[in-house]
DNA sequence: ATAGGACCTCTAGCTGCTATAGGTTCAAGG
DNA sequence: CCTTGAACCTATAGCAGCTAGAGGTCCTAT
């Protein structure tokens, strides 16, 4: 049961890079693992699970600080209400939506500029004009 | 005509922060301005225009490195074709679209998790489950 | 003349990693 | 058993794009 993993194996299993794993240890996201006689890090199932958790939360864009909170709540795992988890997810969802809205505005502006550009010369390029011109707000 | 601006005035006119302006000078995005007798930076119309250009390009998400290129092309402003400008804008547009697609996937996942969560207890929370569970890919 | 805001330099910090450099250990094949 | 080469180790510095602080000087209006 107590299968043992090298840092490389852990990296492969989680999709994390080796350096990132060491970094997570350094900032206290992962507990210090055991060491082999020669000083190599030795991980077990618990580290694997924790790192997987971190990876997934990161993939959803939660900042490391929030992941810390999520880990703490996950490790409690008692019958306290999960409202705080939900709140964190809801906050993240709002951020994602806000970012999407921002990016859509950028997309529209860039599309417009590319359409307007006559593909002529530098001194007539509409894209450059948009940056150079008087303070007209660029189509937000 | 040669109106003179303090760094604070320049900040107000462009929406850049004072520290950011100094930072841009430090990394060579803005030319070193003149100085007053007491050593305060003194800007003119050219700085204002250049900084406005930078700000607008940055608002569209162009990285500073690309902004440098755009500035160089804008300053040439001869009858060379503007194809390179267009290419930069098209590249940026592709990036924006890719980011939107990523974020939409996140949005869908987060919505799903929030819907699934029974708003019960920590040990039954579906959101935490999604992070804890076996390597099921989180609904990309 | 004096107050207090705006300005100065310098250094360090933020997020989340990544990239060296220069050395040690491990595991598999001979 | 011994060698070899991949994997591992530490430590430091770097990336983007700013932001924050300390500790001091200047400018301008009253
Ligand atoms: Zn363990
Ligand atoms: Zn053009
Ligand atoms: Zn000038
Ligand atoms: Zn829940």
Short mmCIF file of C-alpha atoms (C1' of nucleotides) and ligand atoms in Angstrom, two decimals:
data_model
loop_
_atom_site.label_atom_id
_atom_site.label_comp_id
_atom_site.label_asym_id
_atom_site.label_seq_id
_atom_site.Cartn_x
_atom_site.Cartn_y
_atom_site.Cartn_z
CA UNK A 1 0.00 0.00 0.00
CA UNK A 2 2.58 2.58 1.00
CA UNK A 3 3.86 3.02 -2.50
CA UNK A 4 6.77 5.36 -2.80
CA UNK A 5 7.29 7.98 -5.48
CA UNK A 6 10.24 9.97 -6.67
CA UNK A 7 9.71 13.60 -7.53
CA UNK A 8 9.90 12.71 -11.21
CA UNK A 9 7.22 10.05 -10.84
CA UNK A 10 5.04 12.51 -8.97
CA UNK A 11 5.56 15.03 -11.74
CA UNK A 12 4.51 12.50 -14.36
CA UNK A 13 1.44 11.43 -12.42
CA UNK A 14 0.21 14.96 -11.83
CA UNK A 15 1.38 16.85 -14.87
CA UNK A 16 3.29 19.21 -12.61
CA UNK A 17 6.87 19.98 -13.44
CA UNK A 18 9.58 18.86 -11.04
CA UNK A 19 10.67 22.41 -10.34
CA UNK A 20 7.11 23.41 -9.62
CA UNK A 21 6.78 20.66 -7.05
CA UNK A 22 9.89 21.89 -5.30
CA UNK A 23 8.53 25.39 -5.50
CA UNK A 24 5.27 24.31 -3.88
CA UNK A 25 7.22 22.74 -1.09
CA UNK A 26 9.24 25.89 -0.63
CA UNK A 27 6.17 28.06 -0.24
CA UNK A 28 4.48 25.56 2.02
CA UNK A 29 1.80 24.30 -0.35
CA UNK A 30 3.14 20.75 -0.12
CA UNK A 31 4.48 19.28 3.12
CA UNK A 32 8.14 18.39 3.18
CA UNK A 33 8.48 14.83 2.00
CA UNK A 34 10.77 12.17 3.41
CA UNK A 35 14.25 11.74 2.01
CA UNK A 36 16.17 8.78 0.71
CA UNK A 37 19.55 7.91 2.18
CA UNK A 38 21.14 10.08 -0.49
CA UNK A 39 18.85 13.04 0.06
CA UNK A 40 16.29 12.55 -2.73
CA UNK A 41 12.70 13.45 -1.97
CA UNK A 42 10.38 10.52 -1.36
CA UNK A 43 6.65 10.97 -1.72
CA UNK A 44 3.64 8.85 -0.90
CA UNK A 45 -0.03 8.64 -1.79
CA UNK A 46 -0.91 11.61 0.41
CA UNK A 47 1.40 13.91 -1.46
CA UNK A 48 0.05 12.67 -4.73
CA UNK A 49 -3.51 13.42 -3.70
CA UNK A 50 -2.65 16.81 -2.35
CA UNK A 51 -0.73 17.79 -5.45
CA UNK A 52 -3.53 16.58 -7.68
CA UNK A 53 -5.93 18.73 -5.73
CA UNK A 54 -3.69 21.74 -6.17
CA UNK A 55 -3.30 21.14 -9.89
CA UNK A 56 -7.02 20.89 -10.48
CA UNK A 57 -7.80 23.97 -8.52
CA UNK A 58 -5.05 25.82 -10.38
CA UNK A 59 -6.43 24.68 -13.70
CA UNK A 60 -9.66 26.40 -12.78
CA UNK A 61 -7.65 29.52 -12.14
CA UNK A 62 -7.87 29.68 -8.37
CA UNK A 63 -4.87 31.58 -7.03
CA UNK A 64 -2.54 29.65 -4.74
CA UNK A 65 -3.78 31.56 -1.74
CA UNK A 66 -7.30 30.39 -2.38
CA UNK A 67 -6.10 26.86 -3.05
CA UNK A 68 -4.60 26.89 0.41
CA UNK A 69 -8.02 27.71 1.81
CA UNK A 70 -9.68 25.02 -0.26
CA UNK A 71 -7.14 22.47 0.91
CA UNK A 72 -7.73 23.41 4.52
CA UNK A 73 -11.48 23.01 4.08
CA UNK A 74 -11.03 19.75 2.24
CA UNK A 75 -8.87 18.39 5.00
CA UNK A 76 -11.37 19.31 7.65
CA UNK A 77 -14.10 17.49 5.74
CA UNK A 78 -16.44 17.41 8.71
CA UNK A 79 -20.12 18.26 8.80
CA UNK A 80 -19.59 22.00 8.75
CA UNK A 81 -21.46 23.67 5.89
CA UNK A 82 -19.60 24.04 2.62
CA UNK A 83 -20.79 27.59 2.10
CA UNK A 84 -17.28 28.97 2.10
CA UNK A 85 -16.22 26.66 -0.69
CA UNK A 86 -19.21 27.74 -2.69
CA UNK A 87 -18.40 31.34 -2.08
CA UNK A 88 -14.88 30.86 -3.37
CA UNK A 89 -16.13 29.13 -6.48
CA UNK A 90 -18.75 31.80 -7.04
CA UNK A 91 -16.12 34.50 -6.68
CA UNK A 92 -13.94 32.74 -9.20
CA UNK A 93 -16.88 32.42 -11.57
CA UNK A 94 -17.52 36.14 -11.35
CA UNK A 95 -13.89 36.84 -12.10
CA UNK A 96 -13.94 34.55 -15.08
CA UNK A 97 -17.05 36.21 -16.44
CA UNK A 98 -15.61 39.65 -15.96
CA UNK A 99 -12.46 38.59 -17.79
CA UNK A 100 -14.50 37.17 -20.63
CA UNK A 101 -16.37 40.43 -20.94
CA UNK A 102 -13.11 42.38 -21.02
CA UNK A 103 -11.64 40.11 -23.64
CA UNK A 104 -14.73 40.31 -25.80
CA UNK A 105 -14.41 44.05 -25.85
CA UNK A 106 -10.78 43.70 -26.89
CA UNK A 107 -11.76 41.19 -29.52
CA UNK A 108 -14.31 43.57 -31.00
CA UNK A 109 -11.84 46.45 -31.04
CA UNK A 110 -9.12 44.39 -32.66
CA UNK A 111 -11.53 43.06 -35.26
CA UNK A 112 -12.66 46.55 -36.07
CA UNK A 113 -9.13 47.85 -36.39
CA UNK A 114 -8.10 44.98 -38.63
CA UNK A 115 -11.10 45.56 -40.84
CA UNK A 116 -10.46 49.29 -41.10
CA UNK A 117 -6.82 48.94 -41.97
CA UNK A 118 -6.46 49.46 -45.68
CA UNK A 119 -3.31 47.33 -45.72
CA UNK A 120 -1.48 50.20 -47.23
CA UNK A 121 1.47 52.08 -45.80
CA UNK A 122 2.71 52.80 -42.32
CA UNK A 123 1.72 56.43 -42.39
CA UNK A 124 -1.82 55.59 -43.39
CA UNK A 125 -2.35 52.51 -41.27
CA UNK A 126 -5.57 52.80 -39.29
CA UNK A 127 -4.30 50.56 -36.58
CA UNK A 128 -1.42 52.87 -35.81
CA UNK A 129 -3.83 55.80 -36.09
CA UNK A 130 -5.91 54.31 -33.35
CA UNK A 131 -2.90 54.41 -31.06
CA UNK A 132 -1.64 57.77 -32.20
CA UNK A 133 -4.80 59.81 -32.38
CA UNK A 134 -6.35 62.27 -29.96
CA UNK A 135 -7.96 60.91 -26.81
CA UNK A 136 -10.88 59.18 -28.46
CA UNK A 137 -11.69 56.12 -26.39
CA UNK A 138 -10.93 53.15 -28.52
CA UNK A 139 -14.36 51.65 -28.89
CA UNK A 140 -14.90 50.00 -25.51
CA UNK B 1 3.30 75.71 -27.91
CA UNK B 2 6.04 73.90 -26.06
CA UNK B 3 3.85 73.32 -23.06
CA UNK B 4 5.61 71.71 -20.13
CA UNK B 5 4.27 68.95 -17.96
CA UNK B 6 5.19 67.57 -14.58
CA UNK B 7 5.14 63.84 -14.12
CA UNK B 8 1.93 64.19 -12.15
CA UNK B 9 0.27 66.16 -14.94
CA UNK B 10 1.38 63.54 -17.43
CA UNK B 11 -0.06 60.84 -15.21
CA UNK B 12 -3.38 62.62 -15.02
CA UNK B 13 -3.53 63.20 -18.76
CA UNK B 14 -2.76 59.60 -19.65
CA UNK B 15 -4.26 57.62 -16.81
CA UNK B 16 -0.83 56.17 -16.09
CA UNK B 17 0.43 56.15 -12.55
CA UNK B 18 3.44 58.24 -11.71
CA UNK B 19 5.45 55.20 -10.69
CA UNK B 20 4.58 53.50 -13.93
CA UNK B 21 5.86 56.42 -15.92
CA UNK B 22 9.16 56.26 -14.07
CA UNK B 23 9.20 52.53 -14.66
CA UNK B 24 8.69 53.03 -18.38
CA UNK B 25 11.59 55.42 -18.43
CA UNK B 26 13.74 52.93 -16.56
CA UNK B 27 13.10 50.17 -19.06
CA UNK B 28 13.56 52.49 -22.00
CA UNK B 29 9.96 52.72 -23.16
CA UNK B 30 9.92 56.46 -22.61
CA UNK B 31 12.91 58.69 -23.39
CA UNK B 32 14.51 60.43 -20.46
CA UNK B 33 12.80 63.77 -20.01
CA UNK B 34 14.44 67.04 -19.17
CA UNK B 35 14.85 68.13 -15.58
CA UNK B 36 13.95 71.24 -13.68
CA UNK B 37 16.61 73.10 -11.72
CA UNK B 38 15.71 71.03 -8.69
CA UNK B 39 15.77 67.72 -10.54
CA UNK B 40 12.08 67.17 -11.25
CA UNK B 41 11.19 65.52 -14.56
CA UNK B 42 9.85 67.85 -17.21
CA UNK B 43 7.84 66.47 -20.10
CA UNK B 44 6.52 67.91 -23.32
CA UNK B 45 3.95 67.07 -25.96
CA UNK B 46 6.09 64.34 -27.48
CA UNK B 47 6.24 62.41 -24.25
CA UNK B 48 2.53 62.80 -23.82
CA UNK B 49 1.86 61.38 -27.25
CA UNK B 50 4.23 58.53 -26.81
CA UNK B 51 2.84 57.58 -23.44
CA UNK B 52 -0.69 57.77 -24.76
CA UNK B 53 0.29 55.41 -27.53
CA UNK B 54 1.77 53.00 -25.04
CA UNK B 55 -1.27 53.12 -22.82
CA UNK B 56 -3.65 52.39 -25.66
CA UNK B 57 -1.63 49.50 -26.94
CA UNK B 58 -1.37 48.14 -23.42
CA UNK B 59 -5.12 48.44 -22.96
CA UNK B 60 -5.51 46.15 -25.94
CA UNK B 61 -3.21 43.74 -24.17
CA UNK B 62 -0.13 44.07 -26.35
CA UNK B 63 2.94 43.16 -24.29
CA UNK B 64 5.49 45.91 -23.79
CA UNK B 65 7.87 44.20 -26.17
CA UNK B 66 5.32 44.39 -28.95
CA UNK B 67 4.48 47.94 -28.04
CA UNK B 68 8.12 48.80 -28.62
CA UNK B 69 7.81 47.39 -32.11
CA UNK B 70 4.59 49.26 -32.76
CA UNK B 71 6.19 52.49 -31.58
CA UNK B 72 9.14 51.97 -33.88
CA UNK B 73 6.85 51.39 -36.84
CA UNK B 74 4.71 54.35 -35.90
CA UNK B 75 7.75 56.58 -35.74
CA UNK B 76 8.98 55.48 -39.11
CA UNK B 77 5.59 56.27 -40.63
CA UNK B 78 6.88 56.21 -44.18
CA UNK B 79 5.38 54.51 -47.19
CA UNK B 80 6.51 51.03 -46.23
CA UNK B 81 3.63 48.59 -46.06
CA UNK B 82 1.88 48.22 -42.73
CA UNK B 83 1.74 44.45 -42.99
CA UNK B 84 3.80 43.97 -39.87
CA UNK B 85 1.43 46.05 -37.79
CA UNK B 86 -1.45 44.02 -39.08
CA UNK B 87 0.35 40.83 -38.25
CA UNK B 88 0.88 41.97 -34.69
CA UNK B 89 -2.75 42.87 -34.32
CA UNK B 90 -3.87 39.60 -35.87
CA UNK B 91 -1.62 37.69 -33.50
CA UNK B 92 -3.06 39.54 -30.57
CA UNK B 93 -6.58 38.82 -31.81
CA UNK B 94 -5.81 35.12 -31.96
CA UNK B 95 -4.47 35.21 -28.43
CA UNK B 96 -7.56 36.99 -27.19
CA UNK B 97 -9.81 34.45 -28.85
CA UNK B 98 -7.85 31.56 -27.43
CA UNK B 99 -8.08 33.07 -23.97
CA UNK B 100 -11.81 33.56 -24.36
CA UNK B 101 -12.20 29.92 -25.30
CA UNK B 102 -10.20 28.84 -22.27
CA UNK B 103 -12.20 31.02 -19.97
CA UNK B 104 -15.47 29.80 -21.36
CA UNK B 105 -14.46 26.24 -20.56
CA UNK B 106 -13.64 27.34 -17.03
CA UNK B 107 -16.91 29.16 -16.79
CA UNK B 108 -18.83 26.04 -17.80
CA UNK B 109 -16.95 23.88 -15.31
CA UNK B 110 -17.47 26.31 -12.47
CA UNK B 111 -21.17 26.66 -13.29
CA UNK B 112 -21.56 22.93 -13.31
CA UNK B 113 -19.78 22.51 -10.00
CA UNK B 114 -21.82 25.21 -8.37
CA UNK B 115 -25.02 23.64 -9.63
CA UNK B 116 -24.01 20.18 -8.44
CA UNK B 117 -23.05 21.28 -4.98
CA UNK B 118 -25.88 20.36 -2.64
CA UNK B 119 -24.86 23.20 -0.28
CA UNK B 120 -24.55 20.71 2.47
CA UNK B 121 -21.43 19.81 4.45
CA UNK B 122 -17.75 19.91 3.73
CA UNK B 123 -17.40 16.16 3.47
CA UNK B 124 -20.19 15.94 0.91
CA UNK B 125 -19.40 19.05 -1.11
CA UNK B 126 -19.26 18.24 -4.80
CA UNK B 127 -16.90 21.07 -5.50
CA UNK B 128 -14.30 19.66 -3.17
CA UNK B 129 -15.00 16.22 -4.60
CA UNK B 130 -14.09 17.47 -8.02
CA UNK B 131 -10.66 18.45 -6.70
CA UNK B 132 -10.19 15.39 -4.55
CA UNK B 133 -11.42 12.60 -6.81
CA UNK B 134 -9.54 10.19 -9.01
CA UNK B 135 -7.98 11.50 -12.24
CA UNK B 136 -11.21 12.29 -14.04
CA UNK B 137 -10.58 15.30 -16.26
CA UNK B 138 -12.69 18.08 -14.93
CA UNK B 139 -15.09 18.49 -17.83
CA UNK B 140 -13.02 20.47 -20.29
"C1'" DA C 1 8.59 82.25 5.60
"C1'" DT C 2 6.35 78.12 5.99
"C1'" DA C 3 3.35 74.31 5.23
"C1'" DG C 4 2.18 70.36 2.82
"C1'" DG C 5 1.77 68.37 -1.39
"C1'" DA C 6 4.40 66.65 -5.23
"C1'" DC C 7 8.52 65.04 -6.39
"C1'" DC C 8 13.20 62.48 -5.94
"C1'" DT C 9 16.17 57.76 -5.51
"C1'" DC C 10 16.66 53.20 -4.07
"C1'" DT C 11 15.30 48.87 -2.72
"C1'" DA C 12 12.25 45.24 -2.23
"C1'" DG C 13 7.91 42.83 -3.18
"C1'" DC C 14 4.03 40.83 -5.79
"C1'" DT C 15 2.23 35.95 -8.69
"C1'" DG C 16 3.60 31.65 -10.29
"C1'" DC C 17 6.75 29.84 -12.07
"C1'" DT C 18 11.17 28.86 -15.09
"C1'" DA C 19 16.13 28.71 -15.99
"C1'" DT C 20 20.49 28.37 -15.30
"C1'" DA C 21 25.06 26.41 -12.88
"C1'" DG C 22 27.56 23.19 -10.58
"C1'" DG C 23 27.40 19.27 -8.05
"C1'" DT C 24 25.51 14.28 -6.11
"C1'" DT C 25 22.80 9.99 -6.28
"C1'" DC C 26 20.48 6.22 -8.31
"C1'" DA C 27 19.54 2.24 -11.19
"C1'" DA C 28 20.44 -0.61 -14.97
"C1'" DG C 29 23.63 -2.92 -18.08
"C1'" DG C 30 28.10 -5.14 -18.62
"C1'" DC D 1 31.24 -4.97 -8.65
"C1'" DC D 2 31.67 -1.06 -11.63
"C1'" DT D 3 30.47 2.25 -14.77
"C1'" DT D 4 27.56 5.40 -17.02
"C1'" DG D 5 24.03 8.54 -17.85
"C1'" DA D 6 19.61 10.02 -16.34
"C1'" DA D 7 17.55 11.88 -12.49
"C1'" DC D 8 18.17 14.24 -8.57
"C1'" DC D 9 20.14 17.99 -5.31
"C1'" DT D 10 20.91 23.28 -3.75
"C1'" DA D 11 21.15 28.01 -4.63
"C1'" DT D 12 20.51 32.00 -7.17
"C1'" DA D 13 18.59 34.81 -10.60
"C1'" DG D 14 15.13 35.93 -13.99
"C1'" DC D 15 10.50 36.63 -16.36
"C1'" DA D 16 6.09 40.38 -16.88
"C1'" DG D 17 4.45 44.54 -15.38
"C1'" DC D 18 4.07 46.84 -12.25
"C1'" DT D 19 3.39 48.43 -6.90
"C1'" DA D 20 4.85 49.72 -2.21
"C1'" DG D 21 7.77 51.67 1.13
"C1'" DA D 22 11.50 54.43 3.32
"C1'" DG D 23 13.67 58.57 3.82
"C1'" DG D 24 14.61 62.66 1.83
"C1'" DT D 25 14.10 67.21 -1.38
"C1'" DC D 26 11.53 70.66 -4.09
"C1'" DC D 27 7.76 73.74 -5.41
"C1'" DT D 28 4.13 76.75 -4.86
"C1'" DA D 29 0.58 79.17 -2.63
"C1'" DT D 30 -0.57 81.85 1.12
ZN1 LIG E 1 1.86 10.36 3.93
ZN1 LIG E 2 -2.42 48.67 -41.47
ZN1 LIG E 3 10.08 66.66 -27.14
ZN1 LIG E 4 -20.52 22.64 -1.63
#
